[in-house]
PDB file of C-alpha atoms in Angstrom:
ATOM      1  CA  UNK A 651     256.060 -98.760  -5.447  1.00  0.00           C
ATOM      2  CA  UNK A 652     258.374-101.682  -4.724  1.00  0.00           C
ATOM      3  CA  UNK A 653     255.452-103.861  -3.631  1.00  0.00           C
ATOM      4  CA  UNK A 654     253.304-103.013  -6.663  1.00  0.00           C
ATOM      5  CA  UNK A 655     256.195-103.572  -9.056  1.00  0.00           C
ATOM      6  CA  UNK A 656     256.961-106.876  -7.387  1.00  0.00           C
ATOM      7  CA  UNK A 657     253.483-108.138  -8.248  1.00  0.00           C
ATOM      8  CA  UNK A 658     254.050-108.051 -12.007  1.00  0.00           C
ATOM      9  CA  UNK A 659     256.644-108.064 -14.750  1.00  0.00           C
ATOM     10  CA  UNK A 660     257.532-106.246 -17.945  1.00  0.00           C
ATOM     11  CA  UNK A 661     259.556-103.210 -18.961  1.00  0.00           C
ATOM     12  CA  UNK A 662     256.442-101.586 -20.433  1.00  0.00           C
ATOM     13  CA  UNK A 663     255.156-100.654 -16.979  1.00  0.00           C
ATOM     14  CA  UNK A 664     254.980 -96.985 -16.016  1.00  0.00           C
ATOM     15  CA  UNK A 665     255.720 -95.256 -12.713  1.00  0.00           C
ATOM     16  CA  UNK A 666     255.102 -91.511 -12.378  1.00  0.00           C
ATOM     17  CA  UNK A 667     256.096 -89.095  -9.606  1.00  0.00           C
ATOM     18  CA  UNK A 668     256.193 -85.332  -9.211  1.00  0.00           C
ATOM     19  CA  UNK A 669     259.489 -83.453  -9.247  1.00  0.00           C
ATOM     20  CA  UNK A 670     259.359 -82.621  -5.543  1.00  0.00           C
ATOM     21  CA  UNK A 671     258.672 -86.226  -4.520  1.00  0.00           C
ATOM     22  CA  UNK A 672     261.369 -88.436  -3.057  1.00  0.00           C
ATOM     23  CA  UNK A 673     263.966 -89.701  -5.517  1.00  0.00           C
ATOM     24  CA  UNK A 674     263.513 -93.152  -4.009  1.00  0.00           C
ATOM     25  CA  UNK A 675     260.543 -93.793  -6.316  1.00  0.00           C
ATOM     26  CA  UNK A 676     262.695 -93.331  -9.411  1.00  0.00           C
ATOM     27  CA  UNK A 677     265.425 -95.556  -8.017  1.00  0.00           C
ATOM     28  CA  UNK A 678     262.940 -98.313  -7.263  1.00  0.00           C
ATOM     29  CA  UNK A 679     261.572 -98.030 -10.803  1.00  0.00           C
ATOM     30  CA  UNK A 680     265.083 -98.217 -12.262  1.00  0.00           C
ATOM     31  CA  UNK A 681     265.876-101.296 -10.168  1.00  0.00           C
ATOM     32  CA  UNK A 682     262.814-103.027 -11.644  1.00  0.00           C
ATOM     33  CA  UNK A 683     263.679-101.965 -15.194  1.00  0.00           C
ATOM     34  CA  UNK A 684     260.431-100.073 -15.811  1.00  0.00           C
ATOM     35  CA  UNK A 685     259.650 -96.669 -17.305  1.00  0.00           C
ATOM     36  CA  UNK A 686     259.795 -93.726 -14.914  1.00  0.00           C
ATOM     37  CA  UNK A 687     258.476 -90.242 -15.647  1.00  0.00           C
ATOM     38  CA  UNK A 688     258.930 -87.171 -13.465  1.00  0.00           C
ATOM     39  CA  UNK A 689     256.289 -84.455 -13.801  1.00  0.00           C
ATOM     40  CA  UNK A 690     255.579 -80.975 -12.365  1.00  0.00           C
ATOM     41  CA  UNK A 691     253.877 -80.536  -9.003  1.00  0.00           C
ATOM     42  CA  UNK A 692     250.192 -81.412  -9.015  1.00  0.00           C
ATOM     43  CA  UNK A 693     248.483 -84.752  -9.473  1.00  0.00           C
ATOM     44  CA  UNK A 694     246.876 -83.671 -12.742  1.00  0.00           C
ATOM     45  CA  UNK A 695     250.336 -83.977 -14.302  1.00  0.00           C
ATOM     46  CA  UNK A 696     250.569 -87.584 -13.138  1.00  0.00           C
ATOM     47  CA  UNK A 697     247.325 -88.336 -14.964  1.00  0.00           C
ATOM     48  CA  UNK A 698     248.503 -86.478 -18.050  1.00  0.00           C
ATOM     49  CA  UNK A 699     251.728 -88.504 -18.165  1.00  0.00           C
ATOM     50  CA  UNK A 700     249.663 -91.691 -18.162  1.00  0.00           C
ATOM     51  CA  UNK A 701     247.278 -90.488 -20.866  1.00  0.00           C
ATOM     52  CA  UNK A 702     250.193 -89.356 -23.033  1.00  0.00           C
ATOM     53  CA  UNK A 703     251.706 -92.868 -22.967  1.00  0.00           C
ATOM     54  CA  UNK A 704     248.933 -95.317 -23.925  1.00  0.00           C
ATOM     55  CA  UNK A 705     251.529 -97.869 -25.009  1.00  0.00           C
ATOM     56  CA  UNK A 706     252.672 -98.270 -21.379  1.00  0.00           C
ATOM     57  CA  UNK A 707     250.928 -99.983 -18.468  1.00  0.00           C
ATOM     58  CA  UNK A 708     250.516 -97.548 -15.594  1.00  0.00           C
ATOM     59  CA  UNK A 709     251.103 -99.205 -12.212  1.00  0.00           C
ATOM     60  CA  UNK A 710     252.006 -96.478  -9.708  1.00  0.00           C
ATOM     61  CA  UNK A 711     251.717 -92.711  -9.320  1.00  0.00           C
ATOM     62  CA  UNK A 712     252.908 -90.629  -6.393  1.00  0.00           C
ATOM     63  CA  UNK A 713     253.264 -87.072  -5.142  1.00  0.00           C
ATOM     64  CA  UNK A 714     254.897 -85.851  -1.939  1.00  0.00           C
ATOM     65  CA  UNK A 715     251.602 -84.577  -0.471  1.00  0.00           C
ATOM     66  CA  UNK A 716     250.649 -88.237   0.070  1.00  0.00           C
ATOM     67  CA  UNK A 717     248.767 -88.692  -3.169  1.00  0.00           C
ATOM     68  CA  UNK A 718     248.786 -92.217  -4.585  1.00  0.00           C
ATOM     69  CA  UNK A 719     247.360 -93.927  -7.650  1.00  0.00           C
ATOM     70  CA  UNK A 720     247.760 -97.678  -8.027  1.00  0.00           C
ATOM     71  CA  UNK A 721     245.436 -98.351 -10.956  1.00  0.00           C
ATOM     72  CA  UNK A 722     244.647 -96.735 -14.279  1.00  0.00           C
ATOM     73  CA  UNK A 723     240.932 -96.968 -13.472  1.00  0.00           C
ATOM     74  CA  UNK A 724     241.179 -93.810 -11.339  1.00  0.00           C
ATOM     75  CA  UNK A 725     243.662 -91.287 -12.708  1.00  0.00           C
ATOM     76  CA  UNK A 726     243.615 -89.130  -9.605  1.00  0.00           C
ATOM     77  CA  UNK A 727     244.554 -89.392  -5.956  1.00  0.00           C
ATOM     78  CA  UNK A 728     242.919 -92.638  -4.911  1.00  0.00           C
ATOM     79  CA  UNK A 729     243.317 -93.277  -1.210  1.00  0.00           C
ATOM     80  CA  UNK A 730     240.827 -96.149  -1.159  1.00  0.00           C
ATOM     81  CA  UNK A 731     242.678 -98.305  -3.694  1.00  0.00           C
ATOM     82  CA  UNK A 732     246.007 -97.377  -2.103  1.00  0.00           C
ATOM     83  CA  UNK A 733     244.699 -98.407   1.332  1.00  0.00           C
ATOM     84  CA  UNK A 734     243.605-101.785  -0.050  1.00  0.00           C
ATOM     85  CA  UNK A 735     247.059-102.374  -1.559  1.00  0.00           C
ATOM     86  CA  UNK A 736     248.715-101.303   1.711  1.00  0.00           C
ATOM     87  CA  UNK A 737     246.506-103.665   3.723  1.00  0.00           C
ATOM     88  CA  UNK A 738     247.384-106.563   1.440  1.00  0.00           C
ATOM     89  CA  UNK A 739     251.075-105.710   1.737  1.00  0.00           C
ATOM     90  CA  UNK A 740     250.900-105.639   5.538  1.00  0.00           C
ATOM     91  CA  UNK A 741     249.043-108.945   5.522  1.00  0.00           C
ATOM     92  CA  UNK A 742     251.649-110.621   3.328  1.00  0.00           C
ATOM     93  CA  UNK A 743     254.466-109.267   5.489  1.00  0.00           C
ATOM     94  CA  UNK A 744     252.851-110.576   8.660  1.00  0.00           C
ATOM     95  CA  UNK A 745     252.263-113.947   7.054  1.00  0.00           C
ATOM     96  CA  UNK A 746     255.988-114.081   6.326  1.00  0.00           C
ATOM     97  CA  UNK A 747     256.841-113.146   9.923  1.00  0.00           C
ATOM     98  CA  UNK A 748     257.971-109.653   8.978  1.00  0.00           C
ATOM     99  CA  UNK A 749     256.565-106.113   9.150  1.00  0.00           C
ATOM    100  CA  UNK A 750     256.510-102.686   7.561  1.00  0.00           C
ATOM    101  CA  UNK A 751     259.639-101.443   9.304  1.00  0.00           C
ATOM    102  CA  UNK A 752     261.587-104.482   8.140  1.00  0.00           C
ATOM    103  CA  UNK A 753     260.398-103.888   4.568  1.00  0.00           C
ATOM    104  CA  UNK A 754     261.437-100.226   4.727  1.00  0.00           C
ATOM    105  CA  UNK A 755     264.803-101.231   6.150  1.00  0.00           C
ATOM    106  CA  UNK A 756     265.352-103.643   3.256  1.00  0.00           C
ATOM    107  CA  UNK A 757     264.595-100.865   0.759  1.00  0.00           C
ATOM    108  CA  UNK A 758     266.964 -98.534   2.601  1.00  0.00           C
ATOM    109  CA  UNK A 759     269.726-101.130   2.480  1.00  0.00           C
ATOM    110  CA  UNK A 760     269.338-101.351  -1.302  1.00  0.00           C
ATOM    111  CA  UNK A 761     268.818 -97.695  -2.160  1.00  0.00           C
ATOM    112  CA  UNK A 762     269.798 -95.694   0.924  1.00  0.00           C
ATOM    113  CA  UNK A 763     267.403 -94.252   3.465  1.00  0.00           C
ATOM    114  CA  UNK A 764     265.519 -91.360   1.867  1.00  0.00           C
ATOM    115  CA  UNK A 765     264.209 -88.903   4.465  1.00  0.00           C
ATOM    116  CA  UNK A 766     262.121 -85.928   3.370  1.00  0.00           C
ATOM    117  CA  UNK A 767     260.655 -82.807   4.932  1.00  0.00           C
ATOM    118  CA  UNK A 768     258.520 -79.994   3.521  1.00  0.00           C
ATOM    119  CA  UNK A 769     258.747 -76.435   4.878  1.00  0.00           C
ATOM    120  CA  UNK A 770     256.111 -73.742   4.440  1.00  0.00           C
ATOM    121  CA  UNK A 771     257.833 -70.384   4.887  1.00  0.00           C
ATOM    122  CA  UNK A 772     255.230 -67.659   5.310  1.00  0.00           C
ATOM    123  CA  UNK A 773     256.304 -64.139   4.485  1.00  0.00           C
ATOM    124  CA  UNK A 774     255.250 -60.560   4.887  1.00  0.00           C
ATOM    125  CA  UNK A 775     256.024 -57.657   2.575  1.00  0.00           C
ATOM    126  CA  UNK A 776     259.375 -56.974   4.251  1.00  0.00           C
ATOM    127  CA  UNK A 777     260.643 -60.414   3.268  1.00  0.00           C
ATOM    128  CA  UNK A 778     260.419 -59.651  -0.439  1.00  0.00           C
ATOM    129  CA  UNK A 779     258.668 -61.780  -3.010  1.00  0.00           C
ATOM    130  CA  UNK A 780     258.387 -65.537  -2.683  1.00  0.00           C
ATOM    131  CA  UNK A 781     260.642 -65.877  -5.725  1.00  0.00           C
ATOM    132  CA  UNK A 782     263.336 -63.817  -3.967  1.00  0.00           C
ATOM    133  CA  UNK A 783     263.102 -65.998  -0.859  1.00  0.00           C
ATOM    134  CA  UNK A 784     263.338 -69.117  -3.014  1.00  0.00           C
ATOM    135  CA  UNK A 785     266.495 -67.756  -4.658  1.00  0.00           C
ATOM    136  CA  UNK A 786     268.062 -66.998  -1.260  1.00  0.00           C
ATOM    137  CA  UNK A 787     267.259 -70.460   0.088  1.00  0.00           C
ATOM    138  CA  UNK A 788     268.733 -72.242  -2.932  1.00  0.00           C
ATOM    139  CA  UNK A 789     271.855 -70.081  -2.726  1.00  0.00           C
ATOM    140  CA  UNK A 790     272.473 -70.783   0.966  1.00  0.00           C
ATOM    141  CA  UNK A 791     271.316 -74.414   1.076  1.00  0.00           C
ATOM    142  CA  UNK A 792     272.698 -76.079  -2.064  1.00  0.00           C
ATOM    143  CA  UNK A 793     271.952 -79.617  -3.169  1.00  0.00           C
ATOM    144  CA  UNK A 794     274.500 -82.428  -3.435  1.00  0.00           C
ATOM    145  CA  UNK A 795     274.510 -86.137  -4.247  1.00  0.00           C
ATOM    146  CA  UNK A 796     273.207 -87.106  -0.814  1.00  0.00           C
ATOM    147  CA  UNK A 797     270.908 -84.181  -0.149  1.00  0.00           C
ATOM    148  CA  UNK A 798     268.462 -82.264  -2.279  1.00  0.00           C
ATOM    149  CA  UNK A 799     266.829 -78.893  -1.731  1.00  0.00           C
ATOM    150  CA  UNK A 800     263.995 -77.745  -3.981  1.00  0.00           C
ATOM    151  CA  UNK A 801     262.027 -74.555  -3.460  1.00  0.00           C
ATOM    152  CA  UNK A 802     259.154 -72.873  -5.216  1.00  0.00           C
ATOM    153  CA  UNK A 803     256.815 -69.975  -4.661  1.00  0.00           C
ATOM    154  CA  UNK A 804     253.246 -70.854  -3.719  1.00  0.00           C
ATOM    155  CA  UNK A 805     250.777 -70.008  -6.426  1.00  0.00           C
ATOM    156  CA  UNK A 806     248.044 -69.037  -3.972  1.00  0.00           C
ATOM    157  CA  UNK A 807     249.667 -67.647  -0.801  1.00  0.00           C
ATOM    158  CA  UNK A 808     252.529 -65.412   0.336  1.00  0.00           C
ATOM    159  CA  UNK A 809     254.644 -68.449   0.989  1.00  0.00           C
ATOM    160  CA  UNK A 810     257.730 -70.251  -0.219  1.00  0.00           C
ATOM    161  CA  UNK A 811     257.654 -74.038  -0.144  1.00  0.00           C
ATOM    162  CA  UNK A 812     260.953 -75.809   0.448  1.00  0.00           C
ATOM    163  CA  UNK A 813     261.361 -79.541  -0.113  1.00  0.00           C
ATOM    164  CA  UNK A 814     264.265 -81.212   1.671  1.00  0.00           C
ATOM    165  CA  UNK A 815     265.568 -84.711   1.042  1.00  0.00           C
ATOM    166  CA  UNK A 816     268.500 -86.504   2.620  1.00  0.00           C
ATOM    167  CA  UNK A 817     269.858 -89.864   1.466  1.00  0.00           C
ATOM    168  CA  UNK A 818     271.661 -91.671   4.251  1.00  0.00           C
ATOM    169  CA  UNK A 819     273.330 -95.061   3.664  1.00  0.00           C
ATOM    170  CA  UNK A 820     272.864 -97.822   6.185  1.00  0.00           C
ATOM    171  CA  UNK A 821     276.065 -98.530   8.079  1.00  0.00           C
ATOM    172  CA  UNK A 822     277.586-101.938   7.472  1.00  0.00           C
ATOM    173  CA  UNK A 823     276.478-104.801   9.667  1.00  0.00           C
ATOM    174  CA  UNK A 824     274.714-108.127   9.737  1.00  0.00           C
ATOM    175  CA  UNK A 825     271.228-108.799   8.445  1.00  0.00           C
ATOM    176  CA  UNK A 826     270.193-109.585  12.016  1.00  0.00           C
ATOM    177  CA  UNK A 827     270.696-105.920  12.912  1.00  0.00           C
ATOM    178  CA  UNK A 828     269.051-104.467   9.797  1.00  0.00           C
ATOM    179  CA  UNK A 829     266.245-102.641  11.638  1.00  0.00           C
ATOM    180  CA  UNK A 830     268.687-101.178  14.175  1.00  0.00           C
ATOM    181  CA  UNK A 831     270.874 -99.921  11.321  1.00  0.00           C
ATOM    182  CA  UNK A 832     267.779 -98.473   9.648  1.00  0.00           C
ATOM    183  CA  UNK A 833     266.807 -96.596  12.808  1.00  0.00           C
ATOM    184  CA  UNK A 834     270.340 -95.264  13.226  1.00  0.00           C
ATOM    185  CA  UNK A 835     270.347 -93.990   9.640  1.00  0.00           C
ATOM    186  CA  UNK A 836     266.952 -92.349  10.210  1.00  0.00           C
ATOM    187  CA  UNK A 837     268.328 -90.568  13.277  1.00  0.00           C
ATOM    188  CA  UNK A 838     271.333 -89.299  11.323  1.00  0.00           C
ATOM    189  CA  UNK A 839     269.058 -88.111   8.529  1.00  0.00           C
ATOM    190  CA  UNK A 840     266.856 -86.224  11.007  1.00  0.00           C
ATOM    191  CA  UNK A 841     269.882 -84.328  12.291  1.00  0.00           C
ATOM    192  CA  UNK A 842     270.828 -83.273   8.753  1.00  0.00           C
ATOM    193  CA  UNK A 843     267.238 -82.287   7.969  1.00  0.00           C
ATOM    194  CA  UNK A 844     267.180 -80.147  11.112  1.00  0.00           C
ATOM    195  CA  UNK A 845     270.356 -78.412   9.933  1.00  0.00           C
ATOM    196  CA  UNK A 846     268.941 -77.799   6.456  1.00  0.00           C
ATOM    197  CA  UNK A 847     265.670 -76.517   7.885  1.00  0.00           C
ATOM    198  CA  UNK A 848     267.546 -74.148  10.192  1.00  0.00           C
ATOM    199  CA  UNK A 849     269.538 -72.768   7.274  1.00  0.00           C
ATOM    200  CA  UNK A 850     266.398 -72.320   5.170  1.00  0.00           C
ATOM    201  CA  UNK A 851     264.520 -70.517   7.930  1.00  0.00           C
ATOM    202  CA  UNK A 852     267.553 -68.331   8.620  1.00  0.00           C
ATOM    203  CA  UNK A 853     267.348 -67.123   5.019  1.00  0.00           C
ATOM    204  CA  UNK A 854     263.867 -65.798   5.701  1.00  0.00           C
ATOM    205  CA  UNK A 855     264.868 -64.221   9.016  1.00  0.00           C
ATOM    206  CA  UNK A 856     267.863 -62.516   7.399  1.00  0.00           C
ATOM    207  CA  UNK A 857     265.780 -61.137   4.555  1.00  0.00           C
TER     208      UNK A 857
END
């Protein structure tokens, strides 16, 4: 999103992401002063948000299941166009003597490192309904400013889906050690995600 937004200008640009996607997308959009819309899970809602706002220029759509749209010519998951944009980004980074990890570290320094994890909690009849499991998870694993827990019942399987996100700031230090600080923050975030996952799975086991 940051790369695509950096290629143009104007507050009439539109970025769309699903509710369970990382909050980083919205923060990047806000930093660029463009319109950001959050929609329900499912890429069809991304397309609908674009069609409902013809006065805006759609530039980026995203969902947590690795669905990307980078042009309004294809209002659906478009891995081919996204791969072309990614290749161009990598090429420009290399030409500047940098790389993907350095670019991610720069974003993390500005907005915090956003680490996410999705859990698929399968259930049997003894566990209760998926909605009951979702309620237990949200009660035991609450959200806060630096961590977010979303859960929903699967519409097709006996399963609860839990979406975890941790925002970890980069510790202070020099620009020369930016990547090392990024890696340290990622390690701290992984520990917290492990703790949240353990608590979520314990809810199912205790049911």
